[in-house]
Amino acid sequence: MPDPVDLRSDTVTLPSPEMRRAMARAKVGDSRRGEDPSVRALEEYSASLFGKQAGLFVPSGTMANLTAVAAATRPGDIVIASSASHIAGREEPGIAGLAAVAIAGIDAPGGIFTAEDVADAMAQMPPKSRPRVRLVSVENTHNAGGGTVFPLAALRGIRSLCRKASIALHVDGSRIFNASIASGVPTAAYGKVCDSLMFCLSKGLGAPVGSVLVGNADFIEEARQAAFRVGGGMRQAGIMAAGGLYALKHNVKRLAEDHANARRLAAALAGIPGLEVVNDPVETNIVLFRWTTPALSLPAFQEAIAASRVRVDDRSFPLFRAVTHLGIGRRDIDRAAAALRAVVAKAA
Ligand SMILES: Cc1ncc(COP(=O)(O)O)c(C=O)c1O
């Protein structure tokens, strides 16, 4: 039976033997007491990559965003974000329930917006709500937008508006290294245009667990307290932090391969009658494509594609998402494209 080709997400990666060895060797201590050397090394290295003073290692991207929002706002405040962002679409119940803030969404193509869009969103609010806008959050790369890279110029514009209005700027940089590799913008430049930034170790970087939030020291201390409140104070977490540190040192440059594989997949899919690539050109590791005239139900499609041991994200059927990652090579891409071609042709 062929190996599975799992393109549902870049979260499905498995730690390599070398990463597992680094984790097994990690020096650990009680991280909650600040005594885990591997966690501290990861936090310090992460902060340095973005030119920030401090870092906070938490179990997930969701907790990194939640603690960033909690640290930057007070109950009753408003956060502005793209309406298709993860923070607005998936995390809002947690953020509203735990940080007691509301999210005002901006509808923007690919999830990319500008300072003018932020100003417009504020202008549409009742005057008494405007002073309560305490945070803008941008997602870079933007997942639902198709892995779109937030242009540095747009970030600078938003940053300058935020400064004038005493609003903090947070970056959900779950895939910030994909953005940096695709655009050539150094991570420090992304760090310079925001107050806080979080990134995930367990997406394209291939580590099993964790995200890091970076910012100035006071902010990170606030976020650390917020993480404790929701049970994010970990103990011998250095075993996981060591996997993250390994990922940062070994798995960043190779993201370019994932981007090339995503473009290869998009080119192959564009040649299949009945399929249409939605995010053309593909910017990073995410391909969105649509079956324009679906001739199968979702369960029938799943059964047909499963026979080839290929998986894509079909939660928005007949719109699909395929995400490349370090478990996927060129041959896997060709196999996935051939499987999709066969399913679509047979159903027609
Ligand atoms: C852009 C973005 N932000 C945040 C998250 C949440 O990360 P986690 O699944 O680690 O909580 C995700 C997860 O897919 C994401 O894609």
CSV table of C-alpha atoms and ligand atoms in Angstrom, one decimal:
chain,number,residue,atom,x,y,z
A,1,MET,CA,0.0,0.0,0.0
A,2,PRO,CA,1.5,3.5,-0.9
A,3,ASP,CA,2.4,5.9,1.9
A,4,PRO,CA,-0.4,8.4,2.7
A,5,VAL,CA,-0.1,11.8,1.1
A,6,ASP,CA,-1.6,14.1,3.7
A,7,LEU,CA,-2.1,17.6,2.4
A,8,ARG,CA,-4.9,18.6,4.9
A,9,SER,CA,-2.6,20.8,6.9
A,10,ASP,CA,1.0,21.6,7.8
A,11,THR,CA,0.1,20.5,11.3
A,12,VAL,CA,0.2,16.8,10.4
A,13,THR,CA,4.0,16.6,10.3
A,14,LEU,CA,5.9,14.1,12.5
A,15,PRO,CA,9.1,14.9,14.4
A,16,SER,CA,12.2,13.5,12.7
A,17,PRO,CA,14.6,11.1,14.4
A,18,GLU,CA,17.1,14.0,14.8
A,19,MET,CA,14.4,16.2,16.4
A,20,ARG,CA,13.4,13.4,18.7
A,21,ARG,CA,17.0,13.0,19.8
A,22,ALA,CA,17.3,16.7,20.5
A,23,MET,CA,14.1,16.4,22.6
A,24,ALA,CA,15.4,13.4,24.5
A,25,ARG,CA,18.7,15.1,25.4
A,26,ALA,CA,17.0,18.4,26.5
A,27,LYS,CA,17.9,19.7,29.9
A,28,VAL,CA,14.7,20.5,31.8
A,29,GLY,CA,13.4,22.0,35.0
A,30,ASP,CA,10.2,23.4,36.4
A,31,SER,CA,9.3,25.9,33.7
A,32,ARG,CA,6.5,27.4,35.7
A,33,ARG,CA,9.2,28.6,38.2
A,34,GLY,CA,11.4,29.8,35.3
A,35,GLU,CA,13.8,26.9,35.9
A,36,ASP,CA,13.7,25.1,32.6
A,37,PRO,CA,16.8,25.9,30.6
A,38,SER,CA,15.5,24.6,27.3
A,39,VAL,CA,12.3,26.7,27.5
A,40,ARG,CA,14.3,29.8,28.4
A,41,ALA,CA,16.7,29.1,25.5
A,42,LEU,CA,13.7,28.8,23.1
A,43,GLU,CA,12.1,32.0,24.4
A,44,GLU,CA,15.3,34.0,24.2
A,45,TYR,CA,16.2,32.8,20.8
A,46,SER,CA,12.7,33.5,19.5
A,47,ALA,CA,12.7,37.0,20.9
A,48,SER,CA,16.1,37.6,19.3
A,49,LEU,CA,14.8,36.5,15.9
A,50,PHE,CA,12.2,39.3,15.9
A,51,GLY,CA,14.3,41.9,17.8
A,52,LYS,CA,12.0,41.7,20.8
A,53,GLN,CA,13.0,41.7,24.5
A,54,ALA,CA,11.2,38.5,25.6
A,55,GLY,CA,9.3,35.4,24.6
A,56,LEU,CA,6.7,33.1,26.1
A,57,PHE,CA,6.4,29.4,25.1
A,58,VAL,CA,2.8,28.2,25.2
A,59,PRO,CA,1.2,25.0,24.1
A,60,SER,CA,-0.7,26.3,21.1
A,61,GLY,CA,-1.3,29.1,18.7
A,62,THR,CA,-4.7,29.6,20.1
A,63,MET,CA,-3.2,30.2,23.6
A,64,ALA,CA,-0.6,32.5,22.2
A,65,ASN,CA,-3.2,34.7,20.5
A,66,LEU,CA,-5.5,34.6,23.6
A,67,THR,CA,-2.7,35.7,26.0
A,68,ALA,CA,-1.6,38.4,23.6
A,69,VAL,CA,-5.1,39.8,23.4
A,70,ALA,CA,-5.6,39.5,27.2
A,71,ALA,CA,-2.3,41.3,27.8
A,72,ALA,CA,-3.0,44.2,25.4
A,73,THR,CA,-6.7,44.8,26.2
A,74,ARG,CA,-9.1,45.3,29.1
A,75,PRO,CA,-12.6,43.8,29.3
A,76,GLY,CA,-15.0,45.5,27.0
A,77,ASP,CA,-12.3,46.5,24.4
A,78,ILE,CA,-12.5,46.0,20.7
A,79,VAL,CA,-9.9,44.2,18.5
A,80,ILE,CA,-9.8,44.8,14.8
A,81,ALA,CA,-8.9,41.8,12.6
A,82,SER,CA,-9.7,40.4,9.1
A,83,SER,CA,-13.1,38.7,9.4
A,84,ALA,CA,-11.6,35.6,7.8
A,85,SER,CA,-8.7,35.4,10.2
A,86,HIS,CA,-8.3,32.5,12.6
A,87,ILE,CA,-8.6,34.9,15.6
A,88,ALA,CA,-12.0,36.1,14.3
A,89,GLY,CA,-13.4,32.9,12.8
A,90,ARG,CA,-12.1,30.1,15.1
A,91,GLU,CA,-10.9,31.8,18.3
A,92,GLU,CA,-13.5,34.4,19.0
A,93,PRO,CA,-15.6,32.4,21.4
A,94,GLY,CA,-12.5,31.8,23.6
A,95,ILE,CA,-11.2,35.3,23.3
A,96,ALA,CA,-14.7,36.8,24.0
A,97,GLY,CA,-15.2,34.4,26.9
A,98,LEU,CA,-11.8,34.7,28.5
A,99,ALA,CA,-10.5,38.1,27.6
A,100,ALA,CA,-14.0,39.7,27.4
A,101,VAL,CA,-13.3,41.7,24.2
A,102,ALA,CA,-15.2,41.9,20.9
A,103,ILE,CA,-13.7,41.4,17.5
A,104,ALA,CA,-14.6,43.9,14.7
A,105,GLY,CA,-13.9,42.2,11.3
A,106,ILE,CA,-12.6,43.7,8.2
A,107,ASP,CA,-13.6,42.0,4.9
A,108,ALA,CA,-10.4,42.1,2.8
A,109,PRO,CA,-9.4,40.0,-0.2
A,110,GLY,CA,-6.9,37.3,0.9
A,111,GLY,CA,-7.2,38.7,4.4
A,112,ILE,CA,-4.8,41.6,3.6
A,113,PHE,CA,-5.9,45.0,4.7
A,114,THR,CA,-4.4,48.5,4.9
A,115,ALA,CA,-4.4,51.4,7.4
A,116,GLU,CA,-7.3,53.0,5.4
A,117,ASP,CA,-9.3,49.8,6.0
A,118,VAL,CA,-8.6,50.1,9.7
A,119,ALA,CA,-9.6,53.8,9.7
A,120,ASP,CA,-12.8,53.0,7.8
A,121,ALA,CA,-13.7,50.2,10.3
A,122,MET,CA,-13.3,52.7,13.1
A,123,ALA,CA,-15.2,55.4,11.3
A,124,GLN,CA,-18.2,53.0,11.1
A,125,MET,CA,-18.3,52.4,14.8
A,126,PRO,CA,-20.4,54.5,17.1
A,127,PRO,CA,-18.1,57.3,18.5
A,128,LYS,CA,-18.2,55.9,22.0
A,129,SER,CA,-16.8,52.5,20.8
A,130,ARG,CA,-13.8,54.0,19.0
A,131,PRO,CA,-11.7,54.7,22.1
A,132,ARG,CA,-12.2,51.1,23.0
A,133,VAL,CA,-10.3,49.8,19.9
A,134,ARG,CA,-7.2,48.8,21.7
A,135,LEU,CA,-5.7,46.2,19.4
A,136,VAL,CA,-5.3,45.5,15.7
A,137,SER,CA,-4.4,41.9,14.8
A,138,VAL,CA,-3.0,40.9,11.4
A,139,GLU,CA,-2.4,37.3,10.2
A,140,ASN,CA,0.8,36.7,8.3
A,141,THR,CA,0.6,34.5,6.3
A,142,HIS,CA,-3.2,34.6,6.1
A,143,ASN,CA,-4.5,31.0,6.3
A,144,ALA,CA,-8.0,31.3,4.8
A,145,GLY,CA,-6.8,33.8,2.3
A,146,GLY,CA,-4.6,31.1,0.8
A,147,GLY,CA,-1.3,31.6,2.6
A,148,THR,CA,-1.1,35.2,1.5
A,149,VAL,CA,1.9,37.3,2.6
A,150,PHE,CA,1.0,40.6,4.4
A,151,PRO,CA,3.1,43.2,2.5
A,152,LEU,CA,5.6,45.1,4.8
A,153,ALA,CA,4.4,48.4,3.4
A,154,ALA,CA,0.8,47.7,4.6
A,155,LEU,CA,2.1,46.6,8.0
A,156,ARG,CA,4.1,49.9,8.3
A,157,GLY,CA,1.0,51.9,7.4
A,158,ILE,CA,-1.1,50.1,10.0
A,159,ARG,CA,1.6,50.5,12.5
A,160,SER,CA,1.8,54.2,12.0
A,161,LEU,CA,-2.0,54.6,12.3
A,162,CYS,CA,-2.0,52.4,15.5
A,163,ARG,CA,0.8,54.5,17.1
A,164,LYS,CA,-1.1,57.7,16.5
A,165,ALA,CA,-4.3,56.3,18.0
A,166,SER,CA,-2.5,54.5,20.9
A,167,ILE,CA,-3.6,51.1,19.5
A,168,ALA,CA,-1.3,48.0,19.8
A,169,LEU,CA,-0.5,45.9,16.8
A,170,HIS,CA,-0.4,42.1,17.1
A,171,VAL,CA,0.7,39.7,14.4
A,172,ASP,CA,-0.7,36.2,14.3
A,173,GLY,CA,2.4,34.9,12.6
A,174,SER,CA,1.5,31.2,12.9
A,175,ARG,CA,3.3,30.9,9.5
A,176,ILE,CA,5.5,34.0,9.7
A,177,PHE,CA,8.6,32.0,8.6
A,178,ASN,CA,6.7,31.1,5.4
A,179,ALA,CA,6.0,34.8,4.9
A,180,SER,CA,9.7,35.7,5.5
A,181,ILE,CA,11.0,33.0,3.2
A,182,ALA,CA,8.6,33.9,0.4
A,183,SER,CA,9.0,37.6,0.6
A,184,GLY,CA,12.7,37.8,1.6
A,185,VAL,CA,11.7,40.2,4.5
A,186,PRO,CA,13.8,39.3,7.5
A,187,THR,CA,12.0,38.2,10.7
A,188,ALA,CA,13.5,41.2,12.5
A,189,ALA,CA,11.8,43.6,10.1
A,190,TYR,CA,8.4,41.9,10.8
A,191,GLY,CA,9.2,42.3,14.5
A,192,LYS,CA,9.9,45.9,14.2
A,193,VAL,CA,6.5,46.9,12.8
A,194,CYS,CA,4.4,45.3,15.6
A,195,ASP,CA,4.1,45.2,19.4
A,196,SER,CA,3.6,41.5,19.7
A,197,LEU,CA,4.0,38.5,17.4
A,198,MET,CA,3.3,34.9,17.8
A,199,PHE,CA,4.4,32.0,15.7
A,200,CYS,CA,3.8,28.2,15.7
A,201,LEU,CA,6.4,25.6,15.9
A,202,SER,CA,4.0,22.9,15.1
A,203,LYS,CA,2.9,24.0,11.7
A,204,GLY,CA,5.4,24.2,8.8
A,205,LEU,CA,8.4,23.9,11.1
A,206,GLY,CA,7.6,20.3,12.0
A,207,ALA,CA,7.8,20.4,15.8
A,208,PRO,CA,5.2,18.4,17.7
A,209,VAL,CA,3.9,21.1,20.1
A,210,GLY,CA,3.9,24.8,20.9
A,211,SER,CA,3.9,28.4,19.9
A,212,VAL,CA,6.0,31.4,21.0
A,213,LEU,CA,4.7,34.9,21.7
A,214,VAL,CA,7.3,37.7,21.6
A,215,GLY,CA,7.1,41.3,22.7
A,216,ASN,CA,8.6,43.7,25.2
A,217,ALA,CA,9.4,42.4,28.7
A,218,ASP,CA,6.4,44.0,30.5
A,219,PHE,CA,4.0,42.8,27.9
A,220,ILE,CA,5.3,39.2,28.0
A,221,GLU,CA,5.1,39.2,31.8
A,222,GLU,CA,1.4,40.2,31.5
A,223,ALA,CA,0.9,37.5,28.9
A,224,ARG,CA,2.6,35.0,31.1
A,225,GLN,CA,0.1,35.8,33.9
A,226,ALA,CA,-2.7,35.4,31.4
A,227,ALA,CA,-1.3,32.0,30.3
A,228,PHE,CA,-1.2,30.9,34.0
A,229,ARG,CA,-4.8,31.8,34.4
A,230,VAL,CA,-5.9,29.5,31.6
A,231,GLY,CA,-3.7,26.6,32.7
A,232,GLY,CA,-0.8,27.4,30.3
A,233,GLY,CA,1.9,27.2,33.0
A,234,MET,CA,3.9,24.2,32.1
A,235,ARG,CA,6.5,22.2,34.1
A,236,GLN,CA,9.3,20.2,32.3
A,237,ALA,CA,8.2,21.7,29.0
A,238,GLY,CA,11.8,21.8,27.8
A,239,ILE,CA,11.4,18.5,26.1
A,240,MET,CA,8.9,20.2,23.8
A,241,ALA,CA,10.9,23.4,23.6
A,242,ALA,CA,13.9,21.5,22.5
A,243,GLY,CA,11.9,20.2,19.5
A,244,GLY,CA,10.9,23.8,18.8
A,245,LEU,CA,14.5,25.1,19.0
A,246,TYR,CA,15.6,22.3,16.7
A,247,ALA,CA,12.8,23.3,14.2
A,248,LEU,CA,13.9,26.9,14.2
A,249,LYS,CA,17.5,26.0,13.5
A,250,HIS,CA,16.9,23.3,10.9
A,251,ASN,CA,13.5,23.7,9.3
A,252,VAL,CA,13.1,27.3,8.3
A,253,LYS,CA,15.2,27.6,5.1
A,254,ARG,CA,13.6,24.4,3.7
A,255,LEU,CA,10.1,26.1,3.7
A,256,ALA,CA,11.1,27.3,0.2
A,257,GLU,CA,10.7,23.6,-0.9
A,258,ASP,CA,7.2,23.6,0.4
A,259,HIS,CA,6.4,26.8,-1.6
A,260,ALA,CA,7.8,25.2,-4.7
A,261,ASN,CA,5.8,22.1,-4.1
A,262,ALA,CA,2.6,24.1,-3.6
A,263,ARG,CA,3.2,25.9,-6.9
A,264,ARG,CA,3.8,22.6,-8.6
A,265,LEU,CA,0.6,21.3,-7.3
A,266,ALA,CA,-1.3,24.4,-8.4
A,267,ALA,CA,0.1,24.1,-11.9
A,268,ALA,CA,-1.0,20.5,-12.1
A,269,LEU,CA,-4.5,21.2,-10.7
A,270,ALA,CA,-4.9,24.1,-13.1
A,271,GLY,CA,-4.6,21.6,-16.0
A,272,ILE,CA,-7.4,19.4,-14.7
A,273,PRO,CA,-10.7,20.1,-16.4
A,274,GLY,CA,-13.3,20.9,-13.7
A,275,LEU,CA,-10.8,22.1,-11.1
A,276,GLU,CA,-10.0,25.8,-10.6
A,277,VAL,CA,-7.1,27.1,-8.5
A,278,VAL,CA,-8.5,29.9,-6.4
A,279,ASN,CA,-5.3,31.6,-5.1
A,280,ASP,CA,-3.4,31.9,-8.3
A,281,PRO,CA,-0.5,32.7,-8.0
A,282,VAL,CA,0.2,30.6,-4.9
A,283,GLU,CA,2.4,32.7,-2.6
A,284,THR,CA,3.5,30.2,0.1
A,285,ASN,CA,2.5,26.6,1.1
A,286,ILE,CA,-1.3,26.7,0.7
A,287,VAL,CA,-3.3,25.9,-2.4
A,288,LEU,CA,-7.1,26.6,-2.5
A,289,PHE,CA,-8.9,25.0,-5.3
A,290,ARG,CA,-12.5,24.5,-6.3
A,291,TRP,CA,-14.4,21.7,-8.1
A,292,THR,CA,-16.5,23.9,-10.3
A,293,THR,CA,-19.0,21.2,-11.3
A,294,PRO,CA,-18.9,18.6,-8.4
A,295,ALA,CA,-20.3,15.4,-9.7
A,296,LEU,CA,-20.0,13.5,-6.4
A,297,SER,CA,-21.3,14.1,-2.8
A,298,LEU,CA,-18.6,14.8,-0.2
A,299,PRO,CA,-18.7,11.2,1.2
A,300,ALA,CA,-18.4,9.7,-2.3
A,301,PHE,CA,-15.5,12.1,-3.0
A,302,GLN,CA,-13.8,11.1,0.2
A,303,GLU,CA,-14.2,7.4,-0.6
A,304,ALA,CA,-12.9,7.8,-4.1
A,305,ILE,CA,-9.8,9.8,-3.1
A,306,ALA,CA,-9.1,7.6,-0.1
A,307,ALA,CA,-8.5,4.7,-2.4
A,308,SER,CA,-5.3,6.5,-3.6
A,309,ARG,CA,-4.3,7.3,0.0
A,310,VAL,CA,-4.4,11.0,-0.7
A,311,ARG,CA,-6.0,13.5,1.7
A,312,VAL,CA,-6.9,17.2,1.2
A,313,ASP,CA,-8.9,19.5,3.5
A,314,ASP,CA,-12.5,19.2,2.2
A,315,ARG,CA,-14.3,21.0,5.1
A,316,SER,CA,-15.6,23.6,2.6
A,317,PHE,CA,-16.4,21.1,-0.2
A,318,PRO,CA,-16.4,21.7,-3.1
A,319,LEU,CA,-13.7,24.2,-2.1
A,320,PHE,CA,-10.5,22.4,-1.0
A,321,ARG,CA,-7.3,23.4,0.7
A,322,ALA,CA,-4.0,21.5,0.2
A,323,VAL,CA,-1.1,22.5,2.4
A,324,THR,CA,2.5,21.4,1.7
A,325,HIS,CA,4.9,20.6,4.5
A,326,LEU,CA,8.1,18.8,5.3
A,327,GLY,CA,6.4,15.4,5.0
A,328,ILE,CA,5.6,16.0,1.4
A,329,GLY,CA,8.0,15.7,-1.6
A,330,ARG,CA,7.6,16.3,-5.3
A,331,ARG,CA,6.5,12.7,-6.0
A,332,ASP,CA,3.7,13.1,-3.4
A,333,ILE,CA,2.6,16.2,-5.2
A,334,ASP,CA,2.4,14.3,-8.5
A,335,ARG,CA,0.6,11.5,-6.9
A,336,ALA,CA,-2.0,13.8,-5.3
A,337,ALA,CA,-2.6,15.6,-8.6
A,338,ALA,CA,-3.0,12.3,-10.5
A,339,ALA,CA,-5.4,11.1,-7.8
A,340,LEU,CA,-7.5,14.2,-8.1
A,341,ARG,CA,-7.5,14.1,-11.9
A,342,ALA,CA,-8.7,10.5,-11.8
A,343,VAL,CA,-11.5,11.1,-9.3
A,344,VAL,CA,-12.8,14.2,-11.2
A,345,ALA,CA,-12.5,12.5,-14.6
A,346,LYS,CA,-14.3,9.3,-13.4
A,347,ALA,CA,-17.1,11.3,-11.9
A,348,ALA,CA,-17.7,13.5,-15.0
B,1,LIG,C1,-3.4,31.5,11.3
B,1,LIG,C2,-3.6,30.6,12.5
B,1,LIG,N1,-3.7,31.1,13.7
B,1,LIG,C3,-3.8,30.4,14.8
B,1,LIG,C4,-4.0,29.0,14.7
B,1,LIG,C5,-4.2,28.2,16.0
B,1,LIG,O1,-3.1,27.4,16.3
B,1,LIG,P1,-3.2,26.1,17.2
B,1,LIG,O2,-3.9,25.1,16.4
B,1,LIG,O3,-1.8,25.7,17.5
B,1,LIG,O4,-4.0,26.5,18.4
B,1,LIG,C6,-4.0,28.4,13.5
B,1,LIG,C7,-4.2,26.9,13.4
B,1,LIG,O5,-4.4,26.4,12.3
B,1,LIG,C8,-3.8,29.2,12.3
B,1,LIG,O6,-3.8,28.7,11.1
